[in-house]
mmCIF file with all atom_site columns, C-alpha atoms in Angstrom:
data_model
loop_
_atom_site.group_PDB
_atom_site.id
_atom_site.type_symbol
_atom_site.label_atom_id
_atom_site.label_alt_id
_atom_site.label_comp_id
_atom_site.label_asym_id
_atom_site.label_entity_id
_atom_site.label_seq_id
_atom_site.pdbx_PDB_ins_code
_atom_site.Cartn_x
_atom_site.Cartn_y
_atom_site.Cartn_z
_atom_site.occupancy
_atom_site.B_iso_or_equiv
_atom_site.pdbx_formal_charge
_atom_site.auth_seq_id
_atom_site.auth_comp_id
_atom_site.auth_asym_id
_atom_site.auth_atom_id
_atom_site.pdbx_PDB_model_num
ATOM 1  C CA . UNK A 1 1  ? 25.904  -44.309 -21.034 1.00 93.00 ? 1  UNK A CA 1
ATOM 2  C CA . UNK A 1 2  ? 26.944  -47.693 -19.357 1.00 95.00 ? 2  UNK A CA 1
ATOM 3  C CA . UNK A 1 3  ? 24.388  -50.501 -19.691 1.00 97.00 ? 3  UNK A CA 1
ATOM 4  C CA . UNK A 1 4  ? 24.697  -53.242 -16.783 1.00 97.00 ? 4  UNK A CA 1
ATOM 5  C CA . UNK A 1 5  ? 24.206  -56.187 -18.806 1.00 97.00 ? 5  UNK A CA 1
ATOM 6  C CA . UNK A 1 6  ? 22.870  -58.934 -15.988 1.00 97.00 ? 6  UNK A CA 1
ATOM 7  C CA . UNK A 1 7  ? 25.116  -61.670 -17.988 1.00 96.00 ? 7  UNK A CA 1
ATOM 8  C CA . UNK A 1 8  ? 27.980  -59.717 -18.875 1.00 96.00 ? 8  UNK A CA 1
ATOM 9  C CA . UNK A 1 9  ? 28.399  -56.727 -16.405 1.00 96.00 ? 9  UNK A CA 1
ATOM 10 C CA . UNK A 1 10 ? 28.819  -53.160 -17.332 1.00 97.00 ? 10 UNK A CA 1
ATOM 11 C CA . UNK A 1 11 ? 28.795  -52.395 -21.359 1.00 97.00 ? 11 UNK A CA 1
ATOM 12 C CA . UNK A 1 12 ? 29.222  -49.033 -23.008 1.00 96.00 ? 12 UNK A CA 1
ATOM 13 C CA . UNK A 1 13 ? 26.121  -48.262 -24.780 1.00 95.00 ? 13 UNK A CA 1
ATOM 14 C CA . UNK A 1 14 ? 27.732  -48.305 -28.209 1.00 96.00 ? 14 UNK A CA 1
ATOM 15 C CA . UNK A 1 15 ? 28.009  -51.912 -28.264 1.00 97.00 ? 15 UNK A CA 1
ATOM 16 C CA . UNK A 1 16 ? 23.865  -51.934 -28.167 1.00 97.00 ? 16 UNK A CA 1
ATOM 17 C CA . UNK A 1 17 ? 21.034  -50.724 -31.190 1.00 97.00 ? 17 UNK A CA 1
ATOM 18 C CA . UNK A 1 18 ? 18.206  -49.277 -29.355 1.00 94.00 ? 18 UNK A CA 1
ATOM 19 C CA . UNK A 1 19 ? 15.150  -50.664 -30.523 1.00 91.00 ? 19 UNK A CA 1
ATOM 20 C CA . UNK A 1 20 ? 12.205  -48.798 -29.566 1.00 88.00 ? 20 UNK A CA 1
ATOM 21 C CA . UNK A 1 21 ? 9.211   -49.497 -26.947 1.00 90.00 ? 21 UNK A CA 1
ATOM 22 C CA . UNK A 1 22 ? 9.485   -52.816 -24.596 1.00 90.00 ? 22 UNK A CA 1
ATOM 23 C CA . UNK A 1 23 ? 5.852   -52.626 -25.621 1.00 84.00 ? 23 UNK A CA 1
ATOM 24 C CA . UNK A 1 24 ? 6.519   -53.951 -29.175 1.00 85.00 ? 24 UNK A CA 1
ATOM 25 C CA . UNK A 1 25 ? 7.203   -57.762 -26.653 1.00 86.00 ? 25 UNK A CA 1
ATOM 26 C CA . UNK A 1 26 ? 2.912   -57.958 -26.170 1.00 85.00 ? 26 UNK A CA 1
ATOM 27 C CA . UNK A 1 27 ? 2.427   -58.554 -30.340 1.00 87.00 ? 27 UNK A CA 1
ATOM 28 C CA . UNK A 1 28 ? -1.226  -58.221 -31.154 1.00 92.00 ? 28 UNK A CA 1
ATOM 29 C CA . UNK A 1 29 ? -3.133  -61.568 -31.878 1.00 92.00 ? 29 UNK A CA 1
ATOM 30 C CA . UNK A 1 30 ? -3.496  -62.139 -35.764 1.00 93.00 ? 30 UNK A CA 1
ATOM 31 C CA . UNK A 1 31 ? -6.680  -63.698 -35.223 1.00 94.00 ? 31 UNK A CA 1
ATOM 32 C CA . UNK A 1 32 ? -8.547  -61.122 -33.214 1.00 94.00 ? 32 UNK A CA 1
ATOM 33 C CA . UNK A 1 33 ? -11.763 -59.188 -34.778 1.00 94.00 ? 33 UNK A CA 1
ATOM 34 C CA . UNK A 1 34 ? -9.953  -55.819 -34.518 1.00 95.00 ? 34 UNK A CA 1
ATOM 35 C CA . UNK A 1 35 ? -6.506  -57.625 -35.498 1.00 94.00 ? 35 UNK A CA 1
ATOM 36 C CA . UNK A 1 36 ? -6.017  -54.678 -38.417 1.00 95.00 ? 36 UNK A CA 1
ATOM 37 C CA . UNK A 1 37 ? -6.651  -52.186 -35.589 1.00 95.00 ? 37 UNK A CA 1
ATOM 38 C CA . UNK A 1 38 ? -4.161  -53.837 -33.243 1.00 93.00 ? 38 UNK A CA 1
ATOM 39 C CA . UNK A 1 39 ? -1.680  -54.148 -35.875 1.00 94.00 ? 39 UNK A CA 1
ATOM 40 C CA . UNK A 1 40 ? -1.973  -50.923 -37.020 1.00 94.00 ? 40 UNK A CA 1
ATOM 41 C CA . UNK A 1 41 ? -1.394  -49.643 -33.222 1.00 91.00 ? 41 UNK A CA 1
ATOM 42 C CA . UNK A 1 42 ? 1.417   -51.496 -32.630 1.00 89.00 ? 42 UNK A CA 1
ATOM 43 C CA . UNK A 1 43 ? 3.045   -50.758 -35.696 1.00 87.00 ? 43 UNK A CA 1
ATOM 44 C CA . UNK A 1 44 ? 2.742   -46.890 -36.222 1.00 89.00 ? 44 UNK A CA 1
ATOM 45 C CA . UNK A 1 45 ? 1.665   -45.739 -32.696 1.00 85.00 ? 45 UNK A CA 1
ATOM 46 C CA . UNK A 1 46 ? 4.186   -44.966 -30.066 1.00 81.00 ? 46 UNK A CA 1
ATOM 47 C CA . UNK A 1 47 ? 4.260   -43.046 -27.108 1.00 80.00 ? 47 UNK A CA 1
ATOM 48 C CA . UNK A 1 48 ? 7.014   -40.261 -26.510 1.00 82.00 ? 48 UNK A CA 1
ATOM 49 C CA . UNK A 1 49 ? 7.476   -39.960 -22.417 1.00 85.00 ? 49 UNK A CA 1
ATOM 50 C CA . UNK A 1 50 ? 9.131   -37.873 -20.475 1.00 92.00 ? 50 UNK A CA 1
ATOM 51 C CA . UNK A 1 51 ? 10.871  -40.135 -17.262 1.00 93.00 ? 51 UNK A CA 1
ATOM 52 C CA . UNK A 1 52 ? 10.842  -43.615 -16.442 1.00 94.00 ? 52 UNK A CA 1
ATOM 53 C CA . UNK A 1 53 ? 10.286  -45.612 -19.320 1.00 94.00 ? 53 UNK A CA 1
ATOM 54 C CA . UNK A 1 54 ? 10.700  -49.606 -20.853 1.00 95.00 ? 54 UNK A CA 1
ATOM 55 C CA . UNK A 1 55 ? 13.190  -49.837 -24.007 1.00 95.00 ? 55 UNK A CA 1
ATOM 56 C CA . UNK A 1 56 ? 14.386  -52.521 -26.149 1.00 96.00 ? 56 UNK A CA 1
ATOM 57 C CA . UNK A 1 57 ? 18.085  -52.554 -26.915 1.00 97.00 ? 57 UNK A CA 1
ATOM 58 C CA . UNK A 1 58 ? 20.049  -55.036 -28.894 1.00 97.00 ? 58 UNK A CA 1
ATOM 59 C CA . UNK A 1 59 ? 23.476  -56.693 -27.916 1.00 97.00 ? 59 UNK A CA 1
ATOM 60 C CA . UNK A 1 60 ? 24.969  -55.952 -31.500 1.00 96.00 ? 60 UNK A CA 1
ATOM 61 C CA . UNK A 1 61 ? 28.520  -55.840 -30.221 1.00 94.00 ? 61 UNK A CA 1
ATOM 62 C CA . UNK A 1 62 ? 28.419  -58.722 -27.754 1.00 93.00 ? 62 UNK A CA 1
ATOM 63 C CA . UNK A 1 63 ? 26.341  -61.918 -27.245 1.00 95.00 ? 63 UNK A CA 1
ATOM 64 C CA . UNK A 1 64 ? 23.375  -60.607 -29.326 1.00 96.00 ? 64 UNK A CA 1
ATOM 65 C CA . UNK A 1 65 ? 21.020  -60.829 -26.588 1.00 96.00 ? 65 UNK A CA 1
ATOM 66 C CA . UNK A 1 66 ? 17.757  -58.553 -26.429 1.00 96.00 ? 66 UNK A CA 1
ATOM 67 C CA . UNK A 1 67 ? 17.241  -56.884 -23.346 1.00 97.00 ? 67 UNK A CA 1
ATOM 68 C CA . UNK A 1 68 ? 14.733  -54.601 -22.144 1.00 97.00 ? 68 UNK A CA 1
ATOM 69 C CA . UNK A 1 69 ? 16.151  -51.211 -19.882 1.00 98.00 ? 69 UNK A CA 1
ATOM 70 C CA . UNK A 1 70 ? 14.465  -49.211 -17.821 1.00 97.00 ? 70 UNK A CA 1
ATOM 71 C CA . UNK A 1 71 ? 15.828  -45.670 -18.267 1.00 96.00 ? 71 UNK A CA 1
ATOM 72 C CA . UNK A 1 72 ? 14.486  -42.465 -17.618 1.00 95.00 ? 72 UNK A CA 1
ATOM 73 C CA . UNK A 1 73 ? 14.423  -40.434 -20.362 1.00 92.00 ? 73 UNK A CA 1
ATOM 74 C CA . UNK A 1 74 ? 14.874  -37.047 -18.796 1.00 94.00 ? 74 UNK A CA 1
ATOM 75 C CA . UNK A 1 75 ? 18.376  -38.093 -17.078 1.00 94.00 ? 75 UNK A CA 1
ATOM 76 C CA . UNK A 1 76 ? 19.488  -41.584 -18.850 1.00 92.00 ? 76 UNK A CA 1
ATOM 77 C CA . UNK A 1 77 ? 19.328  -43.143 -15.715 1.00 96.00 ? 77 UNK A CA 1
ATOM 78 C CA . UNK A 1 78 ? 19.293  -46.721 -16.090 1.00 97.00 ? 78 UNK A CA 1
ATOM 79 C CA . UNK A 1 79 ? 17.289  -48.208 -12.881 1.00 97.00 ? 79 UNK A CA 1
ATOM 80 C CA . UNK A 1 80 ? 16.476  -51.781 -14.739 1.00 97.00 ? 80 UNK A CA 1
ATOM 81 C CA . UNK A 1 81 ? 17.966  -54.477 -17.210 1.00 98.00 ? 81 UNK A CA 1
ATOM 82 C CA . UNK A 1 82 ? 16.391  -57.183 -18.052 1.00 97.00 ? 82 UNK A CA 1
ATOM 83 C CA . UNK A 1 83 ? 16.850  -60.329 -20.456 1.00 97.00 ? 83 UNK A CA 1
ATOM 84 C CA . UNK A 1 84 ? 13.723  -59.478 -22.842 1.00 95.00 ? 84 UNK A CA 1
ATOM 85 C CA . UNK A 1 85 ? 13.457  -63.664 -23.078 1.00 93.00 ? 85 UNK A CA 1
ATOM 86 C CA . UNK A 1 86 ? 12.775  -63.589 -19.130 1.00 94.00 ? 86 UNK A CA 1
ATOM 87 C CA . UNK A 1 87 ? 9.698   -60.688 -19.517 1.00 92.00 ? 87 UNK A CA 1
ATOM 88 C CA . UNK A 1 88 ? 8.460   -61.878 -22.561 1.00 89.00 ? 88 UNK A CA 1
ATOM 89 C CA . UNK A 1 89 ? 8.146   -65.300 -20.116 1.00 89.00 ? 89 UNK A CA 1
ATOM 90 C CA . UNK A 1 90 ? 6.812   -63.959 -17.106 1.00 89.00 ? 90 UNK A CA 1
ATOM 91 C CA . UNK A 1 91 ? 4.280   -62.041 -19.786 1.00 80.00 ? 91 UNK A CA 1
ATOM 92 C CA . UNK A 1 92 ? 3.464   -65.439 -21.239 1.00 74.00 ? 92 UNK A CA 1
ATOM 93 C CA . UNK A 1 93 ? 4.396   -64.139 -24.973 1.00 55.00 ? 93 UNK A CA 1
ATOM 94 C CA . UNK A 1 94 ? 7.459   -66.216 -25.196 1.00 48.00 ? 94 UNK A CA 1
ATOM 95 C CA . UNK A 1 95 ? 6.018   -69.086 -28.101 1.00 48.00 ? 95 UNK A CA 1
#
C-alpha cells in the first residue's frame, strides 16, 4: 500500500505505524461533568467500519509526522492524506 505523503510524495506503507481512529484528535475535556464517561469512550470504544474511513498513521521511517488517511477499508484505497497538525487546527484542538 503506497501512502502519498503531501510533504514527501509517495511512501510505502511500511515506513508508517498505524495508529487507530482519526477520532482519538477530538480528546474529551478533563473538566466536563461526564469527563469519566468521555474518557472511558474514547479510550476503550472504537468503531469497526466497513468503507471509507479516517486513520491515524505515524511517519516512523521518515520525518515523524502524524497524518491522518482516508482509506477505505474494504479496498485500501487511499482517497485522503492529511497533516493531522492541519485537522487538529481547522478542528480547533491543536493547544
Amino acid at each position: 500500500m503506497i501512502i502519498n505523503h503531501p510533504l514527501l510524495g509517495p511512501r510505502d506503507a511500511a515506513e508508517f505505524v498505524y495508529l487507530g481512529d482519526a477520532s482519538l484528535i477530538d480528546r474529551p475535556d478533563w473538566q466536563d461533568e461526564d469527563a469519566m464517561d468521555q474518557f472511558h469512550a474514547y479510550g476503550y470504544l472504537r468503531d469497526n467500519p466497513a468503507g471509507e474511513h479516517k486513520e491515524l498513521w505515524y511517519h516512523e521511517q521518515g520525518d515523524r509526522s502524524w497524518l491522518v488517511v482516508t482509506r477505505n477499508t474494504l479496498t485500501h484505497e487511499i482517497t485522503n492524506v492529511e497533516i493531522a497538525r492541519d485537522v487538529a487546527r481547522a478542528r480547533g484542538r491543536d493547544k
